[in-house]
Coordinates of C-alpha atoms in Angstrom, one line a residue:
S1 CA 0.0 -0.1 0.2
R2 CA 1.2 3.4 -0.8
N3 CA -0.7 4.9 2.1
D4 CA -0.6 2.8 5.2
P5 CA 0.5 -0.7 4.8
K6 CA 0.5 -1.7 8.4
N7 CA -3.1 -1.0 8.6
D8 CA -4.6 -1.0 5.1
P9 CA -6.4 -4.2 3.8
V10 CA -4.8 -6.9 1.8
I11 CA -6.5 -7.6 -1.6
L12 CA -5.9 -10.8 -3.7
W13 CA -6.7 -9.8 -7.3
L14 CA -7.6 -12.8 -9.8
N15 CA -8.2 -12.4 -13.5
G16 CA -10.4 -14.7 -15.1
G17 CA -10.2 -16.7 -18.0
P18 CA -9.9 -19.6 -16.9
G19 CA -6.4 -19.2 -17.7
C20 CA -6.1 -15.4 -17.9
S21 CA -2.9 -13.9 -16.3
S22 CA -3.4 -11.7 -13.4
L23 CA -0.7 -9.6 -14.8
T24 CA -3.4 -8.1 -17.1
G25 CA -5.0 -6.6 -13.9
L26 CA -1.5 -5.5 -12.9
F27 CA -0.5 -3.7 -15.9
F28 CA -3.4 -2.7 -17.6
E29 CA -6.1 -2.2 -15.1
L30 CA -5.6 -1.6 -11.2
G31 CA -1.8 -1.9 -10.6
P32 CA 0.4 0.8 -9.6
S33 CA 2.0 1.3 -13.1
S34 CA 1.4 0.4 -16.7
I35 CA 4.0 -0.1 -19.2
G36 CA 4.5 2.8 -21.8
P37 CA 5.2 2.3 -25.5
D38 CA 8.8 3.0 -24.4
L39 CA 8.8 -0.1 -22.0
K40 CA 9.0 2.2 -19.0
P41 CA 6.6 2.3 -16.2
I42 CA 3.7 4.9 -16.3
H43 CA 2.5 5.9 -12.5
N44 CA -1.3 5.0 -12.1
P45 CA -2.9 7.5 -9.7
Y46 CA -5.9 5.5 -9.5
S47 CA -4.2 2.2 -8.3
W48 CA -5.9 0.1 -6.0
N49 CA -2.6 0.0 -4.1
N50 CA -3.1 3.8 -3.0
N51 CA -5.1 2.2 -0.3
A52 CA -4.5 -1.4 0.0
S53 CA -1.8 -3.9 -0.3
I54 CA -2.6 -6.1 -3.4
I55 CA -1.6 -9.7 -4.4
F56 CA -1.7 -10.3 -8.2
L57 CA -1.7 -14.1 -8.1
E58 CA -1.1 -16.1 -11.3
Q59 CA -3.5 -19.2 -10.9
P60 CA -4.4 -21.8 -11.7
L61 CA -1.2 -23.6 -11.8
G62 CA 0.3 -23.2 -15.3
V63 CA -1.4 -19.6 -15.9
G64 CA 1.3 -16.8 -16.7
F65 CA 4.4 -17.3 -14.9
S66 CA 3.2 -20.0 -12.5
Y67 CA 4.5 -23.5 -12.9
G68 CA 4.4 -26.9 -11.0
D69 CA 4.3 -30.8 -11.5
E70 CA 0.8 -31.1 -11.6
K71 CA -2.0 -30.1 -13.7
I72 CA -5.1 -28.3 -12.4
T73 CA -8.2 -29.6 -14.0
S74 CA -11.0 -28.1 -11.6
T75 CA -12.0 -25.0 -10.0
R76 CA -12.0 -26.8 -6.6
A77 CA -8.3 -28.1 -7.2
A78 CA -7.3 -24.3 -8.0
A79 CA -9.2 -23.0 -4.9
Q80 CA -7.2 -25.6 -2.7
D81 CA -3.8 -24.2 -4.5
V82 CA -4.9 -20.7 -3.6
Y83 CA -5.5 -21.6 0.2
I84 CA -2.2 -23.3 0.4
F85 CA -0.6 -20.3 -1.3
L86 CA -2.3 -18.0 1.3
E87 CA -1.2 -19.9 4.3
L88 CA 2.4 -19.6 3.1
F89 CA 1.9 -15.9 2.3
Y90 CA 0.8 -15.0 5.8
E91 CA 3.5 -17.5 7.3
A92 CA 6.2 -15.3 5.5
F93 CA 4.3 -12.1 6.2
P94 CA 2.8 -12.6 9.5
Q95 CA 2.3 -8.9 10.1
F96 CA -0.7 -8.8 7.7
K97 CA -2.6 -11.8 9.6
Q98 CA -4.8 -9.4 11.7
I99 CA -5.4 -6.8 8.7
D100 CA -8.6 -7.1 6.5
F101 CA -8.3 -9.6 3.8
H102 CA -10.3 -9.5 0.7
I103 CA -10.6 -11.5 -2.6
A104 CA -11.4 -9.5 -5.8
G105 CA -11.5 -10.5 -9.5
E106 CA -13.3 -10.3 -12.9
S107 CA -14.6 -12.6 -15.5
Y108 CA -14.0 -16.2 -14.8
A109 CA -13.0 -15.1 -11.2
G110 CA -17.0 -15.4 -10.9
H111 CA -16.4 -19.0 -10.6
Y112 CA -13.0 -18.9 -8.7
I113 CA -13.7 -16.4 -6.1
P114 CA -16.8 -18.2 -4.6
R115 CA -15.0 -21.6 -4.7
I116 CA -11.9 -20.0 -3.0
A117 CA -14.1 -18.3 -0.2
H118 CA -15.7 -21.6 0.5
E119 CA -12.2 -23.3 0.7
I120 CA -10.9 -20.8 3.1
V121 CA -14.2 -20.4 5.2
L122 CA -15.9 -23.9 5.3
E123 CA -12.8 -26.2 4.7
H124 CA -10.3 -24.5 6.9
P125 CA -11.8 -23.2 10.2
E126 CA -8.2 -23.4 11.6
R127 CA -6.7 -21.0 9.1
S128 CA -4.5 -18.4 10.2
F129 CA -5.9 -15.4 8.7
N130 CA -9.7 -14.1 8.2
L131 CA -11.7 -13.5 4.9
S132 CA -13.4 -10.1 5.1
S133 CA -15.0 -9.9 1.8
V134 CA -15.3 -11.1 -1.8
L135 CA -15.7 -8.6 -4.7
I136 CA -16.5 -9.8 -8.1
G137 CA -16.7 -7.3 -11.1
N138 CA -18.3 -8.2 -14.3
G139 CA -18.0 -12.0 -13.3
I140 CA -19.2 -14.9 -15.2
T141 CA -21.4 -16.9 -13.2
D142 CA -23.7 -18.5 -15.7
A143 CA -22.9 -18.0 -19.4
L144 CA -26.0 -19.5 -20.5
I145 CA -28.0 -16.7 -18.7
Q146 CA -25.6 -13.7 -19.0
C147 CA -25.0 -14.3 -22.8
D148 CA -28.7 -13.2 -23.5
Y149 CA -28.3 -9.8 -21.9
Y150 CA -24.8 -8.8 -23.4
E151 CA -26.4 -7.3 -26.7
P152 CA -29.3 -5.3 -25.0
M153 CA -27.1 -3.9 -22.3
A154 CA -24.5 -2.8 -24.8
C155 CA -26.9 -1.6 -27.5
G156 CA -28.9 0.9 -25.2
L157 CA -31.6 -1.2 -23.8
G158 CA -30.3 -1.6 -20.1
G159 CA -31.0 2.1 -19.5
Y160 CA -28.0 3.9 -20.9
P161 CA -27.2 4.9 -24.2
S162 CA -25.6 2.5 -26.7
V163 CA -21.8 1.8 -26.6
L164 CA -21.9 0.1 -29.8
T165 CA -22.7 1.1 -33.5
Q166 CA -25.7 -0.2 -34.9
D167 CA -24.2 -2.5 -37.1
K168 CA -22.2 -4.2 -34.1
C169 CA -25.4 -4.5 -32.3
E170 CA -27.3 -6.1 -35.3
K171 CA -24.3 -8.3 -35.4
M172 CA -24.6 -9.4 -31.8
D173 CA -28.2 -10.1 -32.3
R174 CA -27.5 -12.4 -35.2
D175 CA -24.8 -14.1 -33.4
A176 CA -26.7 -14.8 -30.2
K177 CA -28.0 -18.1 -31.2
R178 CA -24.6 -19.4 -32.2
C179 CA -23.1 -18.0 -29.0
R180 CA -25.8 -19.9 -26.9
F181 CA -25.1 -23.0 -28.7
L182 CA -21.3 -22.9 -28.3
N183 CA -21.9 -22.2 -24.6
E184 CA -24.1 -25.3 -24.3
F185 CA -21.8 -27.3 -26.2
C186 CA -18.9 -26.4 -24.0

């Protein structure tokens, strides 16, 4: 935290995917800096680390710069790994154990975060840290329901002006049936 790291909350940030590197969040969304065209850092005055210490975690195993001997094949297995990571983190940095801890993320983190929270709270009552809250932004929770609402929301039927051109809105409407089919197939 740029503000008060001894007292400001700790946030675990997860990008979705599945398989999207959390470095996307670090460098393009809420991290302390982005990378400019000259490959030099550009200060982000809106970074979440103005008021929180943030962990950008590459997960599940095999995403981004993470590596290991086992292949992760389920959200449950990924959550178990995250729990182990957090216990190791708090063992290495015990000064953060009593500070509020939050898990935040987007996209497929709409699946990861609830499973990780379940793993922490319900599977490990003896844990060395406490989970204060979860934050899910634009999370994928049920693609079969959500996909029907992207076009109306983006095309001015959700209470705000359209953010897409009429041509793109028409294309989304035409492609909605195929999108639903692919989601069901998957």
